């Protein structure tokens, strides 16, 4: 069934329907698939040379969300405006854009899909002139509640983390950007001391290393970061024996970020509000722990769950989002050692900050506040990495993931 990507001036672009459970606060909340209709969204004029395109993945269950939203940001002022939306099936929460800029992939974060115990990954073509999305196809993620998608650095395969199933999978990308069925699924083993959240493995992310020879997967339930060898010829993931690192018991590793020049990996730990620094031996594919720092102020005793983590392209600043404290922790990164120092704790001007993103110029940082239905813009000093409120924000229902189109 084909439907339209609609803008306020009446233009329609071809797209179509496609059909994680997320744990909120201290409890798990199951999200169930549902069909959604496309709707018009506000648009304020044509694209300008200083505009940047931004895609927003959302949760559709129980909200007014239409699916994936397309925004334009004025890179001079940080002002955001909505262009349109596309129905991308149920809960198109986490997004990834192909390195060539011509395709986008969304994790449909549900536990059943077409009557089977799996979520899905949907593929879309990106129009070169407008950024509009046209659905290419979808494939089962081969595990329940896929909550993270990424690509290898050559753009040949999609990697997906299935939270409920505690598994990771590889799906080849066809020449036109569509997805082939999964060629490899690896189920994790292990558990942690948190009986409610760690009774079983819960894969939370999987990312290719800078050399594109390995992939690292953070598993919240197993308290472990797994290391896999990426075999792109055989379209396979092979576990590297002795390569994994076991985190502090009850840490709950969620997301990871590679330092751009040093052999370091930073891990946001959801359950103990810390960020861990690991050394990565890229010859052997082996991780080893180095340091751990808190993402919350000394003495703060409220409930908090870190979510996303990113490092600036300069390697000098690291950011972690805190759900509960509702803040961004801003760390300086020592140039020679990678040692972290907490420099700022910035309120996100909303509730439950999930994913956040630095724009391609490095002048802006945008935060998706899931529970307060807002995307908030912060000014960023490219030299110091410090953030400044701008009072710029836009209402988006249940936003989860932000992805800039780097070529624009």
mmCIF file of N, CA and C in Angstrom, residues 291-373:
data_model
loop_
_atom_site.group_PDB
_atom_site.id
_atom_site.type_symbol
_atom_site.label_atom_id
_atom_site.label_comp_id
_atom_site.label_asym_id
_atom_site.label_seq_id
_atom_site.Cartn_x
_atom_site.Cartn_y
_atom_site.Cartn_z
ATOM 1 N N UNK A 291 39.186 2.984 32.926
ATOM 2 C CA UNK A 291 38.718 3.990 33.873
ATOM 3 C C UNK A 291 37.193 3.999 33.885
ATOM 4 N N UNK A 292 36.611 4.598 34.927
ATOM 5 C CA UNK A 292 35.160 4.763 35.002
ATOM 6 C C UNK A 292 34.856 6.065 35.731
ATOM 7 N N UNK A 293 33.904 6.835 35.211
ATOM 8 C CA UNK A 293 33.521 8.119 35.798
ATOM 9 C C UNK A 293 31.996 8.203 35.907
ATOM 10 N N UNK A 294 31.512 8.958 36.889
ATOM 11 C CA UNK A 294 30.077 9.153 37.061
ATOM 12 C C UNK A 294 29.551 10.172 36.054
ATOM 13 N N UNK A 295 28.316 9.962 35.610
ATOM 14 C CA UNK A 295 27.663 10.927 34.728
ATOM 15 C C UNK A 295 26.741 11.863 35.486
ATOM 16 N N UNK A 296 26.669 11.733 36.813
ATOM 17 C CA UNK A 296 25.801 12.575 37.630
ATOM 18 C C UNK A 296 26.632 13.290 38.691
ATOM 19 N N UNK A 297 26.126 14.403 39.238
ATOM 20 C CA UNK A 297 26.905 15.178 40.220
ATOM 21 C C UNK A 297 27.088 14.407 41.520
ATOM 22 N N UNK A 298 28.158 14.668 42.253
ATOM 23 C CA UNK A 298 28.376 14.033 43.562
ATOM 24 C C UNK A 298 27.208 14.319 44.498
ATOM 25 N N UNK A 299 26.726 13.270 45.160
ATOM 26 C CA UNK A 299 25.659 13.444 46.128
ATOM 27 C C UNK A 299 24.262 13.374 45.578
ATOM 28 N N UNK A 300 24.116 13.358 44.247
ATOM 29 C CA UNK A 300 22.764 13.278 43.676
ATOM 30 C C UNK A 300 22.248 11.859 43.840
ATOM 31 N N UNK A 301 21.025 11.702 44.357
ATOM 32 C CA UNK A 301 20.521 10.373 44.715
ATOM 33 C C UNK A 301 19.258 9.987 43.965
ATOM 34 N N UNK A 302 18.839 10.763 43.011
ATOM 35 C CA UNK A 302 17.618 10.441 42.278
ATOM 36 C C UNK A 302 17.817 9.292 41.301
ATOM 37 N N UNK A 303 16.711 8.842 40.711
ATOM 38 C CA UNK A 303 16.761 7.793 39.690
ATOM 39 C C UNK A 303 17.300 8.361 38.385
ATOM 40 N N UNK A 304 18.233 7.655 37.779
ATOM 41 C CA UNK A 304 18.843 8.157 36.547
ATOM 42 C C UNK A 304 19.302 7.004 35.666
ATOM 43 N N UNK A 305 19.107 7.160 34.370
ATOM 44 C CA UNK A 305 19.526 6.156 33.397
ATOM 45 C C UNK A 305 20.191 6.834 32.210
ATOM 46 N N UNK A 306 21.525 6.808 32.109
ATOM 47 C CA UNK A 306 22.164 7.340 30.909
ATOM 48 C C UNK A 306 21.655 6.633 29.647
ATOM 49 N N UNK A 307 21.610 7.358 28.563
ATOM 50 C CA UNK A 307 21.089 6.808 27.316
ATOM 51 C C UNK A 307 22.134 6.836 26.211
ATOM 52 N N UNK A 308 22.393 8.008 25.647
ATOM 53 C CA UNK A 308 23.231 8.098 24.458
ATOM 54 C C UNK A 308 24.607 8.657 24.801
ATOM 55 N N UNK A 309 25.572 8.435 23.912
ATOM 56 C CA UNK A 309 26.939 8.916 24.098
ATOM 57 C C UNK A 309 27.534 9.251 22.739
ATOM 58 N N UNK A 310 28.198 10.413 22.657
ATOM 59 C CA UNK A 310 28.879 10.820 21.423
ATOM 60 C C UNK A 310 30.148 11.585 21.780
ATOM 61 N N UNK A 311 31.140 11.488 20.895
ATOM 62 C CA UNK A 311 32.369 12.260 21.055
ATOM 63 C C UNK A 311 32.514 13.169 19.855
ATOM 64 N N UNK A 312 32.969 14.403 20.084
ATOM 65 C CA UNK A 312 33.150 15.353 18.998
ATOM 66 C C UNK A 312 34.233 14.853 18.041
ATOM 67 N N UNK A 313 34.139 15.275 16.791
ATOM 68 C CA UNK A 313 35.106 14.838 15.783
ATOM 69 C C UNK A 313 36.524 15.248 16.136
ATOM 70 N N UNK A 314 36.701 16.303 16.951
ATOM 71 C CA UNK A 314 38.033 16.729 17.392
ATOM 72 C C UNK A 314 38.622 15.773 18.410
ATOM 73 N N UNK A 315 37.775 14.950 19.063
ATOM 74 C CA UNK A 315 38.214 14.057 20.118
ATOM 75 C C UNK A 315 38.400 14.736 21.454
ATOM 76 N N UNK A 316 38.038 16.014 21.554
ATOM 77 C CA UNK A 316 38.311 16.767 22.783
ATOM 78 C C UNK A 316 37.142 16.813 23.770
ATOM 79 N N UNK A 317 35.938 16.450 23.309
ATOM 80 C CA UNK A 317 34.768 16.542 24.181
ATOM 81 C C UNK A 317 33.875 15.327 24.010
ATOM 82 N N UNK A 318 33.391 14.792 25.142
ATOM 83 C CA UNK A 318 32.479 13.648 25.152
ATOM 84 C C UNK A 318 31.185 14.067 25.839
ATOM 85 N N UNK A 319 30.062 13.605 25.288
ATOM 86 C CA UNK A 319 28.748 13.953 25.827
ATOM 87 C C UNK A 319 27.962 12.684 26.153
ATOM 88 N N UNK A 320 27.214 12.714 27.280
ATOM 89 C CA UNK A 320 26.341 11.608 27.675
ATOM 90 C C UNK A 320 25.005 12.190 28.119
ATOM 91 N N UNK A 321 23.896 11.615 27.646
ATOM 92 C CA UNK A 321 22.573 12.085 28.081
ATOM 93 C C UNK A 321 22.119 11.316 29.313
ATOM 94 N N UNK A 322 21.531 12.027 30.291
ATOM 95 C CA UNK A 322 21.021 11.457 31.541
ATOM 96 C C UNK A 322 19.503 11.554 31.577
ATOM 97 N N UNK A 323 18.820 10.407 31.576
ATOM 98 C CA UNK A 323 17.371 10.381 31.765
ATOM 99 C C UNK A 323 17.080 10.283 33.259
ATOM 100 N N UNK A 324 16.260 11.165 33.776
ATOM 101 C CA UNK A 324 15.989 11.254 35.208
ATOM 102 C C UNK A 324 16.530 12.572 35.721
ATOM 103 N N UNK A 325 17.850 12.715 35.707
ATOM 104 C CA UNK A 325 18.461 14.012 35.975
ATOM 105 C C UNK A 325 18.133 14.984 34.839
ATOM 106 N N UNK A 326 17.810 14.427 33.674
ATOM 107 C CA UNK A 326 17.436 15.207 32.490
ATOM 108 C C UNK A 326 18.506 16.247 32.149
ATOM 109 N N UNK A 327 19.678 15.727 31.846
ATOM 110 C CA UNK A 327 20.819 16.595 31.590
ATOM 111 C C UNK A 327 21.750 15.969 30.572
ATOM 112 N N UNK A 328 22.647 16.798 30.080
ATOM 113 C CA UNK A 328 23.786 16.341 29.299
ATOM 114 C C UNK A 328 25.037 16.525 30.144
ATOM 115 N N UNK A 329 25.789 15.415 30.349
ATOM 116 C CA UNK A 329 27.084 15.492 31.016
ATOM 117 C C UNK A 329 28.135 15.766 29.953
ATOM 118 N N UNK A 330 28.908 16.826 30.150
ATOM 119 C CA UNK A 330 29.914 17.247 29.171
ATOM 120 C C UNK A 330 31.293 17.013 29.776
ATOM 121 N N UNK A 331 32.073 16.130 29.152
ATOM 122 C CA UNK A 331 33.411 15.783 29.630
ATOM 123 C C UNK A 331 34.467 16.299 28.658
ATOM 124 N N UNK A 332 35.544 16.880 29.192
ATOM 125 C CA UNK A 332 36.716 17.117 28.353
ATOM 126 C C UNK A 332 37.518 15.818 28.289
ATOM 127 N N UNK A 333 38.204 15.619 27.171
ATOM 128 C CA UNK A 333 38.971 14.396 26.925
ATOM 129 C C UNK A 333 40.434 14.784 26.747
ATOM 130 N N UNK A 334 41.312 14.266 27.626
ATOM 131 C CA UNK A 334 42.738 14.600 27.539
ATOM 132 C C UNK A 334 43.313 14.133 26.213
ATOM 133 N N UNK A 335 44.100 15.003 25.586
ATOM 134 C CA UNK A 335 44.572 14.740 24.229
ATOM 135 C C UNK A 335 45.464 13.522 24.130
ATOM 136 N N UNK A 336 46.316 13.272 25.132
ATOM 137 C CA UNK A 336 47.275 12.178 25.018
ATOM 138 C C UNK A 336 46.783 10.885 25.625
ATOM 139 N N UNK A 337 45.956 10.965 26.684
ATOM 140 C CA UNK A 337 45.539 9.762 27.407
ATOM 141 C C UNK A 337 44.066 9.421 27.249
ATOM 142 N N UNK A 338 43.245 10.396 26.861
ATOM 143 C CA UNK A 338 41.809 10.175 26.786
ATOM 144 C C UNK A 338 41.114 10.261 28.125
ATOM 145 N N UNK A 339 41.813 10.671 29.195
ATOM 146 C CA UNK A 339 41.203 10.775 30.519
ATOM 147 C C UNK A 339 40.064 11.799 30.493
ATOM 148 N N UNK A 340 38.964 11.462 31.197
ATOM 149 C CA UNK A 340 37.774 12.301 31.195
ATOM 150 C C UNK A 340 37.719 13.203 32.424
ATOM 151 N N UNK A 341 37.273 14.452 32.215
ATOM 152 C CA UNK A 341 37.014 15.383 33.296
ATOM 153 C C UNK A 341 35.647 16.011 33.067
ATOM 154 N N UNK A 342 34.768 15.923 34.060
ATOM 155 C CA UNK A 342 33.438 16.499 33.932
ATOM 156 C C UNK A 342 33.529 18.019 33.970
ATOM 157 N N UNK A 343 33.052 18.667 32.905
ATOM 158 C CA UNK A 343 33.158 20.118 32.785
ATOM 159 C C UNK A 343 31.819 20.830 32.933
ATOM 160 N N UNK A 344 30.733 20.203 32.490
ATOM 161 C CA UNK A 344 29.419 20.824 32.517
ATOM 162 C C UNK A 344 28.346 19.791 32.802
ATOM 163 N N UNK A 345 27.238 20.243 33.434
ATOM 164 C CA UNK A 345 26.030 19.448 33.545
ATOM 165 C C UNK A 345 24.899 20.361 33.072
ATOM 166 N N UNK A 346 24.411 20.104 31.879
ATOM 167 C CA UNK A 346 23.496 21.037 31.227
ATOM 168 C C UNK A 346 22.082 20.464 31.194
ATOM 169 N N UNK A 347 21.085 21.128 31.806
ATOM 170 C CA UNK A 347 19.707 20.649 31.699
ATOM 171 C C UNK A 347 19.254 20.601 30.241
ATOM 172 N N UNK A 348 18.495 19.566 29.896
ATOM 173 C CA UNK A 348 18.073 19.399 28.500
ATOM 174 C C UNK A 348 16.764 20.122 28.184
ATOM 175 N N UNK A 349 16.225 20.873 29.124
ATOM 176 C CA UNK A 349 15.007 21.659 28.914
ATOM 177 C C UNK A 349 13.836 20.780 28.477
ATOM 178 N N UNK A 350 13.835 19.548 28.984
ATOM 179 C CA UNK A 350 12.765 18.615 28.678
ATOM 180 C C UNK A 350 12.926 17.369 29.512
ATOM 181 N N UNK A 351 12.033 16.400 29.290
ATOM 182 C CA UNK A 351 11.988 15.198 30.105
ATOM 183 C C UNK A 351 12.426 13.975 29.319
ATOM 184 N N UNK A 352 13.346 13.210 29.914
ATOM 185 C CA UNK A 352 13.778 11.904 29.405
ATOM 186 C C UNK A 352 14.567 12.030 28.093
ATOM 187 N N UNK A 353 15.736 12.675 28.131
ATOM 188 C CA UNK A 353 16.544 12.829 26.916
ATOM 189 C C UNK A 353 17.099 11.499 26.425
ATOM 190 N N UNK A 354 16.790 11.158 25.206
ATOM 191 C CA UNK A 354 17.257 9.911 24.604
ATOM 192 C C UNK A 354 18.483 10.199 23.737
ATOM 193 N N UNK A 355 18.349 9.961 22.488
ATOM 194 C CA UNK A 355 19.427 10.229 21.542
ATOM 195 C C UNK A 355 19.648 11.738 21.402
ATOM 196 N N UNK A 356 20.888 12.108 21.084
ATOM 197 C CA UNK A 356 21.189 13.486 20.733
ATOM 198 C C UNK A 356 22.185 13.464 19.588
ATOM 199 N N UNK A 357 22.365 14.600 18.946
ATOM 200 C CA UNK A 357 23.207 14.622 17.749
ATOM 201 C C UNK A 357 23.905 15.962 17.606
ATOM 202 N N UNK A 358 25.183 15.914 17.196
ATOM 203 C CA UNK A 358 25.908 17.112 16.808
ATOM 204 C C UNK A 358 25.691 17.337 15.322
ATOM 205 N N UNK A 359 25.404 18.583 14.944
ATOM 206 C CA UNK A 359 25.207 18.833 13.515
ATOM 207 C C UNK A 359 26.548 18.773 12.805
ATOM 208 N N UNK A 360 26.558 18.608 11.482
ATOM 209 C CA UNK A 360 27.819 18.423 10.749
ATOM 210 C C UNK A 360 28.831 19.556 10.908
ATOM 211 N N UNK A 361 28.370 20.780 11.219
ATOM 212 C CA UNK A 361 29.314 21.887 11.386
ATOM 213 C C UNK A 361 29.957 21.906 12.760
ATOM 214 N N UNK A 362 29.372 21.171 13.742
ATOM 215 C CA UNK A 362 29.879 21.176 15.097
ATOM 216 C C UNK A 362 29.467 22.381 15.910
ATOM 217 N N UNK A 363 28.590 23.217 15.361
ATOM 218 C CA UNK A 363 28.159 24.431 16.058
ATOM 219 C C UNK A 363 26.913 24.220 16.900
ATOM 220 N N UNK A 364 26.205 23.120 16.678
ATOM 221 C CA UNK A 364 24.940 22.876 17.353
ATOM 222 C C UNK A 364 24.880 21.454 17.878
ATOM 223 N N UNK A 365 24.165 21.275 18.998
ATOM 224 C CA UNK A 365 23.855 19.957 19.518
ATOM 225 C C UNK A 365 22.355 19.913 19.793
ATOM 226 N N UNK A 366 21.693 18.897 19.266
ATOM 227 C CA UNK A 366 20.250 18.759 19.398
ATOM 228 C C UNK A 366 19.919 17.540 20.250
ATOM 229 N N UNK A 367 18.908 17.661 21.127
ATOM 230 C CA UNK A 367 18.519 16.602 22.056
ATOM 231 C C UNK A 367 17.061 16.228 21.831
ATOM 232 N N UNK A 368 16.785 14.915 21.806
ATOM 233 C CA UNK A 368 15.417 14.413 21.719
ATOM 234 C C UNK A 368 14.908 14.095 23.121
ATOM 235 N N UNK A 369 13.984 14.904 23.632
ATOM 236 C CA UNK A 369 13.368 14.674 24.942
ATOM 237 C C UNK A 369 12.089 13.866 24.739
ATOM 238 N N UNK A 370 12.181 12.573 24.988
ATOM 239 C CA UNK A 370 11.092 11.658 24.634
ATOM 240 C C UNK A 370 9.777 11.978 25.338
ATOM 241 N N UNK A 371 9.806 12.137 26.655
ATOM 242 C CA UNK A 371 8.554 12.269 27.410
ATOM 243 C C UNK A 371 7.923 13.650 27.320
ATOM 244 N N UNK A 372 8.696 14.675 27.004
ATOM 245 C CA UNK A 372 8.125 16.014 26.862
ATOM 246 C C UNK A 372 7.908 16.400 25.405
ATOM 247 N N UNK A 373 8.078 15.431 24.495
ATOM 248 C CA UNK A 373 7.745 15.634 23.083
ATOM 249 C C UNK A 373 8.453 16.848 22.481
#
